[in-house]
Amino acid sequence: MSKSDLSKIKDAINHVTTMILEDWGMMMVDPAEGVKDIFSNDNKFFVSVVKFKGIVGGEYSIVCQQEFANILARNVLGLDEEPDMQDQVDALKEMANVLCGNMLTECYGTEAIFDLTPPEIREHTSSEVDCFFNDRTVCCMADDTPVAATFSVDSSS
Amino acid sequence: MSYRFLVVDDSSVVRKALRKTLAMTDIALSDLLEADNGQNGLRVVDDEWVDLVFLDINMPVMNGVEFLKVLRSKPDFKTMPVVIVSTEGSTERIKELEELGIQGYLRKPVSPEELVAKVKEILGGK
């Protein structure tokens, strides 16, 4: 992937992530200073993955921790009390779904057709998420909790 | 007159959020039925009368396009109002859905205001 393509996709992820976290997640979004170091290594990570195929194929992933999932579910569902784990997982999955779809349209336009898989959630330890933090990762703080988005494009694309 | 809606979406968060949104409106809703994929959605419409369907596209087991094709093949459901609520953004896919017969298309994330406006637009004729 060329530097300009990479930059274009990262800008799209940044823009779409901010818009959706603010409008749908009802969170205050600020730029993050740092990448993986803004997360807590003592807490488990959740990674929500959506695979896409079309004119290009690849994966889009959201990386976050419990606190973010909690706030997201609470806001999206309009809850006063702590959301249960299933609601938090489902909120993360839907967020990845919405972000991926919007990111692909922003990058490739409305003429491009993509097929998206249903989102999957995986739990990881700190050492297991290192692969998600690279030059394609965009990080931000949402309601003062860190969240990262990254993507990979198939090498044949 | 009160209405019965069906939401077909594999995300429980979407279904719950929709329920909350509709509960805060003046739309006279007697029931909001739910299905987590197209196949289950078809079971619901076969068993219950539904005034409007909110339909996601990307779902496991049976996606929204397949659901819509089957729905429109049944004489009783040719004109059942269907509003797509999806992240799908391609004009070609939207055109395919329009040719199958939909009454609206809302791109996720959908605001409560957009949702309510679309429902009232569709039901306004009823």
JSON list of C-alpha atoms in Angstrom, two decimals, chain A residues 19-20 23-24 73 76-80 84 86-88 90-91 94 97-99 101-103 105 109-119, chain B residues 9-18 20-21 56 58-61 63 85-94 96 107-112:
[
{"chain": "A", "resi": 19, "resn": "MET", "atom": "CA", "xyz": [-18.09, 11.23, 14.12]},
{"chain": "A", "resi": 20, "resn": "ILE", "atom": "CA", "xyz": [-19.62, 7.94, 15.19]},
{"chain": "A", "resi": 23, "resn": "ASP", "atom": "CA", "xyz": [-23.04, 11.01, 17.33]},
{"chain": "A", "resi": 24, "resn": "TRP", "atom": "CA", "xyz": [-23.86, 7.38, 18.12]},
{"chain": "A", "resi": 73, "resn": "ALA", "atom": "CA", "xyz": [-23.14, 0.30, 25.96]},
{"chain": "A", "resi": 76, "resn": "VAL", "atom": "CA", "xyz": [-26.12, 3.64, 23.28]},
{"chain": "A", "resi": 77, "resn": "LEU", "atom": "CA", "xyz": [-28.77, 1.95, 25.37]},
{"chain": "A", "resi": 78, "resn": "GLY", "atom": "CA", "xyz": [-29.51, 4.98, 27.53]},
{"chain": "A", "resi": 79, "resn": "LEU", "atom": "CA", "xyz": [-28.92, 3.08, 30.76]},
{"chain": "A", "resi": 80, "resn": "ASP", "atom": "CA", "xyz": [-28.55, 4.52, 34.23]},
{"chain": "A", "resi": 84, "resn": "ASP", "atom": "CA", "xyz": [-24.41, -6.40, 31.44]},
{"chain": "A", "resi": 86, "resn": "GLN", "atom": "CA", "xyz": [-23.58, -9.19, 26.73]},
{"chain": "A", "resi": 87, "resn": "ASP", "atom": "CA", "xyz": [-24.76, -5.66, 26.05]},
{"chain": "A", "resi": 88, "resn": "GLN", "atom": "CA", "xyz": [-21.18, -4.41, 26.21]},
{"chain": "A", "resi": 90, "resn": "ASP", "atom": "CA", "xyz": [-22.93, -6.37, 21.41]},
{"chain": "A", "resi": 91, "resn": "ALA", "atom": "CA", "xyz": [-22.29, -2.63, 21.54]},
{"chain": "A", "resi": 94, "resn": "GLU", "atom": "CA", "xyz": [-22.15, -2.96, 16.38]},
{"chain": "A", "resi": 97, "resn": "ASN", "atom": "CA", "xyz": [-19.82, -2.84, 12.06]},
{"chain": "A", "resi": 98, "resn": "VAL", "atom": "CA", "xyz": [-20.90, 0.79, 11.76]},
{"chain": "A", "resi": 99, "resn": "LEU", "atom": "CA", "xyz": [-17.34, 2.12, 11.69]},
{"chain": "A", "resi": 101, "resn": "GLY", "atom": "CA", "xyz": [-19.11, 0.31, 6.74]},
{"chain": "A", "resi": 102, "resn": "ASN", "atom": "CA", "xyz": [-18.73, 4.07, 7.01]},
{"chain": "A", "resi": 103, "resn": "MET", "atom": "CA", "xyz": [-14.95, 3.92, 6.67]},
{"chain": "A", "resi": 105, "resn": "THR", "atom": "CA", "xyz": [-17.64, 4.34, 1.94]},
{"chain": "A", "resi": 109, "resn": "GLY", "atom": "CA", "xyz": [-17.00, 5.97, -2.40]},
{"chain": "A", "resi": 110, "resn": "THR", "atom": "CA", "xyz": [-20.60, 4.91, -2.89]},
{"chain": "A", "resi": 111, "resn": "GLU", "atom": "CA", "xyz": [-19.95, 3.07, -6.15]},
{"chain": "A", "resi": 112, "resn": "ALA", "atom": "CA", "xyz": [-17.83, 0.40, -4.50]},
{"chain": "A", "resi": 113, "resn": "ILE", "atom": "CA", "xyz": [-19.58, -2.71, -3.22]},
{"chain": "A", "resi": 114, "resn": "PHE", "atom": "CA", "xyz": [-18.29, -4.48, -0.14]},
{"chain": "A", "resi": 115, "resn": "ASP", "atom": "CA", "xyz": [-19.42, -7.55, 1.72]},
{"chain": "A", "resi": 116, "resn": "LEU", "atom": "CA", "xyz": [-18.88, -7.40, 5.46]},
{"chain": "A", "resi": 117, "resn": "THR", "atom": "CA", "xyz": [-18.83, -10.33, 7.84]},
{"chain": "A", "resi": 118, "resn": "PRO", "atom": "CA", "xyz": [-20.74, -10.14, 11.13]},
{"chain": "A", "resi": 119, "resn": "PRO", "atom": "CA", "xyz": [-18.38, -8.71, 13.75]},
{"chain": "B", "resi": 9, "resn": "ASP", "atom": "CA", "xyz": [-31.11, -7.14, 13.07]},
{"chain": "B", "resi": 10, "resn": "ASP", "atom": "CA", "xyz": [-28.49, -9.50, 14.49]},
{"chain": "B", "resi": 11, "resn": "SER", "atom": "CA", "xyz": [-27.37, -6.85, 16.98]},
{"chain": "B", "resi": 12, "resn": "SER", "atom": "CA", "xyz": [-29.31, -6.95, 20.24]},
{"chain": "B", "resi": 13, "resn": "VAL", "atom": "CA", "xyz": [-28.05, -3.44, 20.97]},
{"chain": "B", "resi": 14, "resn": "VAL", "atom": "CA", "xyz": [-29.68, -2.13, 17.81]},
{"chain": "B", "resi": 15, "resn": "ARG", "atom": "CA", "xyz": [-32.95, -3.86, 18.66]},
{"chain": "B", "resi": 16, "resn": "LYS", "atom": "CA", "xyz": [-32.92, -2.54, 22.23]},
{"chain": "B", "resi": 17, "resn": "ALA", "atom": "CA", "xyz": [-31.97, 0.98, 21.18]},
{"chain": "B", "resi": 18, "resn": "LEU", "atom": "CA", "xyz": [-34.78, 1.01, 18.64]},
{"chain": "B", "resi": 20, "resn": "LYS", "atom": "CA", "xyz": [-36.15, 2.69, 23.59]},
{"chain": "B", "resi": 21, "resn": "THR", "atom": "CA", "xyz": [-36.33, 5.28, 20.82]},
{"chain": "B", "resi": 56, "resn": "ASP", "atom": "CA", "xyz": [-30.60, -4.82, 8.57]},
{"chain": "B", "resi": 58, "resn": "ASN", "atom": "CA", "xyz": [-25.54, -7.94, 6.98]},
{"chain": "B", "resi": 59, "resn": "MET", "atom": "CA", "xyz": [-26.80, -10.78, 9.16]},
{"chain": "B", "resi": 60, "resn": "PRO", "atom": "CA", "xyz": [-25.82, -14.43, 9.60]},
{"chain": "B", "resi": 61, "resn": "VAL", "atom": "CA", "xyz": [-28.03, -17.35, 8.50]},
{"chain": "B", "resi": 63, "resn": "ASN", "atom": "CA", "xyz": [-29.18, -11.64, 5.23]},
{"chain": "B", "resi": 85, "resn": "VAL", "atom": "CA", "xyz": [-31.38, 0.25, 8.52]},
{"chain": "B", "resi": 86, "resn": "SER", "atom": "CA", "xyz": [-27.85, -0.65, 7.55]},
{"chain": "B", "resi": 87, "resn": "THR", "atom": "CA", "xyz": [-24.23, 0.38, 7.20]},
{"chain": "B", "resi": 88, "resn": "GLU", "atom": "CA", "xyz": [-24.51, -0.53, 3.54]},
{"chain": "B", "resi": 89, "resn": "GLY", "atom": "CA", "xyz": [-23.44, 2.47, 1.50]},
{"chain": "B", "resi": 90, "resn": "SER", "atom": "CA", "xyz": [-23.11, 1.37, -2.11]},
{"chain": "B", "resi": 91, "resn": "THR", "atom": "CA", "xyz": [-25.53, 2.92, -4.57]},
{"chain": "B", "resi": 92, "resn": "GLU", "atom": "CA", "xyz": [-25.77, -0.35, -6.49]},
{"chain": "B", "resi": 93, "resn": "ARG", "atom": "CA", "xyz": [-26.89, -2.29, -3.42]},
{"chain": "B", "resi": 94, "resn": "ILE", "atom": "CA", "xyz": [-29.39, 0.39, -2.51]},
{"chain": "B", "resi": 96, "resn": "GLU", "atom": "CA", "xyz": [-31.09, -3.48, -5.83]},
{"chain": "B", "resi": 107, "resn": "ARG", "atom": "CA", "xyz": [-27.77, 4.60, 6.98]},
{"chain": "B", "resi": 108, "resn": "LYS", "atom": "CA", "xyz": [-26.34, 3.61, 10.36]},
{"chain": "B", "resi": 109, "resn": "PRO", "atom": "CA", "xyz": [-25.80, 5.38, 12.69]},
{"chain": "B", "resi": 110, "resn": "VAL", "atom": "CA", "xyz": [-29.40, 6.53, 12.58]},
{"chain": "B", "resi": 111, "resn": "SER", "atom": "CA", "xyz": [-30.55, 9.35, 14.80]},
{"chain": "B", "resi": 112, "resn": "PRO", "atom": "CA", "xyz": [-33.84, 8.99, 16.68]}
]
